[in-house]
Coordinates of C-alpha atoms in Angstrom, one line a residue:
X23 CA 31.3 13.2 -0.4
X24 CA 33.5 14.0 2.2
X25 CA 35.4 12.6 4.7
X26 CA 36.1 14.3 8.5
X27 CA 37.5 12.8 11.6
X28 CA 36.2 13.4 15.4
X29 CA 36.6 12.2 18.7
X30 CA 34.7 8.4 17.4
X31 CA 37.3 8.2 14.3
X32 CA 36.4 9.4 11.0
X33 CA 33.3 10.0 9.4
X34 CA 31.8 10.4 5.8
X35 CA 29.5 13.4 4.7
X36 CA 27.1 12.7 1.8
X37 CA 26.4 15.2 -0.1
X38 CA 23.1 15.4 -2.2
X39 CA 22.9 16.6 -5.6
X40 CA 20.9 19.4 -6.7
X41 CA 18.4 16.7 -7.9
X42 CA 18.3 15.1 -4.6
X43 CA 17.5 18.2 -2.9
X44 CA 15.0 19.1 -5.0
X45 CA 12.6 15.7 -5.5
X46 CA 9.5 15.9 -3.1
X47 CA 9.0 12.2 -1.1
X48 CA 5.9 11.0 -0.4
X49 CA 4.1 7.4 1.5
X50 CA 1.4 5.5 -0.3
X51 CA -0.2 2.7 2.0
X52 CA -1.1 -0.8 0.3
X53 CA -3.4 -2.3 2.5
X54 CA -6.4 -5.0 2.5
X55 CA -7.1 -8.7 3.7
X56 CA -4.8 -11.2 4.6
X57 CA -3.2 -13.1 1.7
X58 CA -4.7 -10.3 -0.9
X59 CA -1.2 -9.9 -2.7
X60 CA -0.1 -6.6 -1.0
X61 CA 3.5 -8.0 -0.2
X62 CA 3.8 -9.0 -4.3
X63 CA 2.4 -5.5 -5.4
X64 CA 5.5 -4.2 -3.3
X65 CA 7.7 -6.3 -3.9
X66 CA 7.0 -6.2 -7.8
X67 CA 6.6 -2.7 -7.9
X68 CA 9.4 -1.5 -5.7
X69 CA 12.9 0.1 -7.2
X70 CA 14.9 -1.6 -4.4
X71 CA 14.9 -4.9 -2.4
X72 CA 11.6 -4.6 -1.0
X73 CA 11.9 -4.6 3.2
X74 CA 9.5 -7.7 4.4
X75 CA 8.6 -8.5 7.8
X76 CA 7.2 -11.5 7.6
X77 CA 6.7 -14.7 9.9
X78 CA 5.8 -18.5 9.2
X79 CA 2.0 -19.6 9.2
X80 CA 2.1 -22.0 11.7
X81 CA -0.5 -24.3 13.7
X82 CA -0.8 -21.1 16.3
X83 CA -2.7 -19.7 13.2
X84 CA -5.7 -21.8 13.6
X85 CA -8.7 -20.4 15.2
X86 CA -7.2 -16.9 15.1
X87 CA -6.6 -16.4 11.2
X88 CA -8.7 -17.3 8.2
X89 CA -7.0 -19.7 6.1
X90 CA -9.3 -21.4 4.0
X91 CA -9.3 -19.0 0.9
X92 CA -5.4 -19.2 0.8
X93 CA -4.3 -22.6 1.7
X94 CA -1.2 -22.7 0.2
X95 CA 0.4 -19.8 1.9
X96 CA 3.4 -20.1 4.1
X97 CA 4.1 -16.6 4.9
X98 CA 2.3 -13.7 6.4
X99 CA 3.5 -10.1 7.1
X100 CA 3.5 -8.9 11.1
X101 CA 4.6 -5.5 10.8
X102 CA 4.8 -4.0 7.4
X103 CA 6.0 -4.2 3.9
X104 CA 8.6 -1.1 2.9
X105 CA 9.6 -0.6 -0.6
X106 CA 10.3 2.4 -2.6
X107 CA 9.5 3.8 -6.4
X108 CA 10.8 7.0 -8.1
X109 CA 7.9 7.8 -10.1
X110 CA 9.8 10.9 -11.7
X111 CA 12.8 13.1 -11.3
X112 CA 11.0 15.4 -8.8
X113 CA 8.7 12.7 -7.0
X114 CA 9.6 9.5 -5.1
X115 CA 7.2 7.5 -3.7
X116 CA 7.8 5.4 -0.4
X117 CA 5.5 2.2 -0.1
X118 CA 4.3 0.4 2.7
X119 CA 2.2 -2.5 3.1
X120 CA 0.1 -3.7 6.2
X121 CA -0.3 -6.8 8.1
X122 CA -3.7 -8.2 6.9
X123 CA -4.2 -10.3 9.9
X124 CA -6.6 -8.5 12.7
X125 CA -4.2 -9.3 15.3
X126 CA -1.8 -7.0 13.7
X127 CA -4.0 -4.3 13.3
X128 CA -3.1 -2.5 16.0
X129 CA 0.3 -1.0 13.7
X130 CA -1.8 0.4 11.0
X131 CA -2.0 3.9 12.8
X132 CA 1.9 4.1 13.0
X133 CA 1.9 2.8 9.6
X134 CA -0.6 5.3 7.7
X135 CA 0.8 8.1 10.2
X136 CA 1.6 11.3 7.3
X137 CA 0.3 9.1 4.0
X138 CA -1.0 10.8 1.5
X139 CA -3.2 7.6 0.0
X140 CA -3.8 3.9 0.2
X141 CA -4.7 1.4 -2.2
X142 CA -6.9 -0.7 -1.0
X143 CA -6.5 -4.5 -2.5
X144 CA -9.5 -6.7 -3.1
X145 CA -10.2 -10.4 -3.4
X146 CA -13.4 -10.7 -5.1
X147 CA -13.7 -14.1 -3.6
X148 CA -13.4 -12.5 -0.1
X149 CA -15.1 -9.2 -0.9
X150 CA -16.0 -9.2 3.3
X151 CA -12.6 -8.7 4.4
X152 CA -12.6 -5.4 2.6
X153 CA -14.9 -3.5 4.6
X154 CA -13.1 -2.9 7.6
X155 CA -9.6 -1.5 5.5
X156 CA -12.5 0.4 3.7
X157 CA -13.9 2.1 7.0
X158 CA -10.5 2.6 8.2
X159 CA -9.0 5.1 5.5
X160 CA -12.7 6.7 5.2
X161 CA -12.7 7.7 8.8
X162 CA -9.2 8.6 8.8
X163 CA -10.2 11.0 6.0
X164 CA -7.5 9.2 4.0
X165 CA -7.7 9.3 0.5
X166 CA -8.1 5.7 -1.5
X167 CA -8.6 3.6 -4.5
X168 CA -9.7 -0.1 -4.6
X169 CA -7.8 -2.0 -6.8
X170 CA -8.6 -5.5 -7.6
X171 CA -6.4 -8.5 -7.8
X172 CA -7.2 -10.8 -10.5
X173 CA -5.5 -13.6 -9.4
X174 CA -5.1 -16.7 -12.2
X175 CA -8.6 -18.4 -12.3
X176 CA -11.1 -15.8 -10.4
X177 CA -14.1 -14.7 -12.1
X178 CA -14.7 -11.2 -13.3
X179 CA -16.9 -8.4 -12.2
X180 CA -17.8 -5.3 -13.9
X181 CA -16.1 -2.5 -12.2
X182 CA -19.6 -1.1 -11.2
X183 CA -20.7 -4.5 -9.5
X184 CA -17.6 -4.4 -7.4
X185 CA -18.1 -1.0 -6.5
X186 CA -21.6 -1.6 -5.7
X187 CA -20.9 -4.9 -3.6
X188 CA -18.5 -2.7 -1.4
X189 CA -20.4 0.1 -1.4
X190 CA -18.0 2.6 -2.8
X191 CA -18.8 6.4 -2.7
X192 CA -18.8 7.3 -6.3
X193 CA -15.8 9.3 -6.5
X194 CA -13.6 6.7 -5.2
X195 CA -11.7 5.1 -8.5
X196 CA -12.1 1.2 -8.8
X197 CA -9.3 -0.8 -10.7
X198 CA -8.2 -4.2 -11.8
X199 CA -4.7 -5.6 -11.7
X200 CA -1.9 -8.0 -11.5
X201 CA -0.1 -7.2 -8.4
X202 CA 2.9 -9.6 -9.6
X203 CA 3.0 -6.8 -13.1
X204 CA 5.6 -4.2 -12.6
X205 CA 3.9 -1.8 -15.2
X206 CA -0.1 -2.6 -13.5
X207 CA 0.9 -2.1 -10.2
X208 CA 3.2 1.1 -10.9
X209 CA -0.3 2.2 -12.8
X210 CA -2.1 1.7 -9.6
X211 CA 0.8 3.7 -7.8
X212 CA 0.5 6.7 -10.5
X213 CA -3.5 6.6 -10.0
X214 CA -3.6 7.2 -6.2
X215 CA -0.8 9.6 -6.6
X216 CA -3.4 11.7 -8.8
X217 CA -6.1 11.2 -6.8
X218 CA -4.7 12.0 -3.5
X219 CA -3.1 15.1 -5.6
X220 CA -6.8 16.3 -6.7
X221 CA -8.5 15.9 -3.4
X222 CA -5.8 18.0 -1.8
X223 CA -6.4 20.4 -4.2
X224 CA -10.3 20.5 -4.0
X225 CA -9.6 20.9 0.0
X226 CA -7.4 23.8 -0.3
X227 CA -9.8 25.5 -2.5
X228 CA -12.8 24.9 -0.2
X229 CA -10.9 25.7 2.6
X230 CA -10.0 29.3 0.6
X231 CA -13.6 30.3 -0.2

């Protein structure tokens, strides 16, 4: 660190460590339906005070947003979700999560702008409100995985069921989790990573031959 003075009074320099320099950064999208637990995989998951946007459900809800599967919650995200995870020395991983209500939508493209994956959260008692988060990453030819949250009390599903239900493509990894555990949810994190990793790969060798 150093410290210089100009015209606007004095500055400070940081300078980064050989380490710094050297670790690649990269942004993983958790998306899915409203309420689905992508602002507690974040927040649970995240190295640093997790950067929430969020607003009061309120009465102007009604009509506009579905709240009869999640009755008891009292926040929802408008813009995004932003945390951040160093998954190794040479690799950190930025997070952010979407607004799951449709009239926020319209951010997702700013959002999933240079991602290099998404996990895709599922409710299975809400299974619809997947398919349009699913359409989204597969027509922006972003790589995904569907992760499900088993929240305290739902019933559970077979991977293959699910995968069926959504109509998955077959190469498209399905998982369970706890997006309020630290260790699942970095396990989810890790899992994209590789996948989005391997499908570069296979695209840089198809583009070659």
């Amino acid at each position: 660190m150093s410290v210089s003075s100009s015209s606007k009074g004095p500055s400070v320099d940081f300078e980064t460590t050989k380490a710094q320099r050297a670790a690649a950064s990269t942004k993983i999208v958790i998306a899915g339906g409203f309420g689905v637990g992508k602002s507690t995989l974040v927040g649970a998951v995240s190295e640093i005070d997790p950067l929430r946007t969020e607003a009061l459900v309120t009465n102007e809800s009604e009509g506009v947003d579905d709240l009869a599967a999640v009755p008891t919650k009292a926040t929802t995200t408008v813009a995004m979700d932003f945390g951040r995870l160093t998954l190794a020395e040479d690799l950190v991983l930025y997070l952010f999560g979407t607004p799951g209500q449709r009239r926020f939508w319209f951010m997702w493209d700013d959002l999933c702008r240079g991602a290099i994956g998404a996990i895709v959260l599922v409710d299975v008692a809400r299974l619809d409100e997947s398919f349009s988060p699913l359409d989204y990453f597969e027509s922006k030819g972003i790589p995904f995985i569907v992760a499900v949250n088993e929240f305290d009390g739902v019933p559970r599903y077979p991977a293959e069921e699910i995968a069926a239900a959504l109509a998955l493509p077959a190469e498209v990894p399905i998982i369970s989790l706890d997006a309020r555990d630290r260790e699942q949810a970095k396990g989810a994190l890790v899992k994209i990573t590789e996948y989005a990793l391997t499908r570069l790969r296979e695209s840089l060798t198809a583009n070659a031959n």
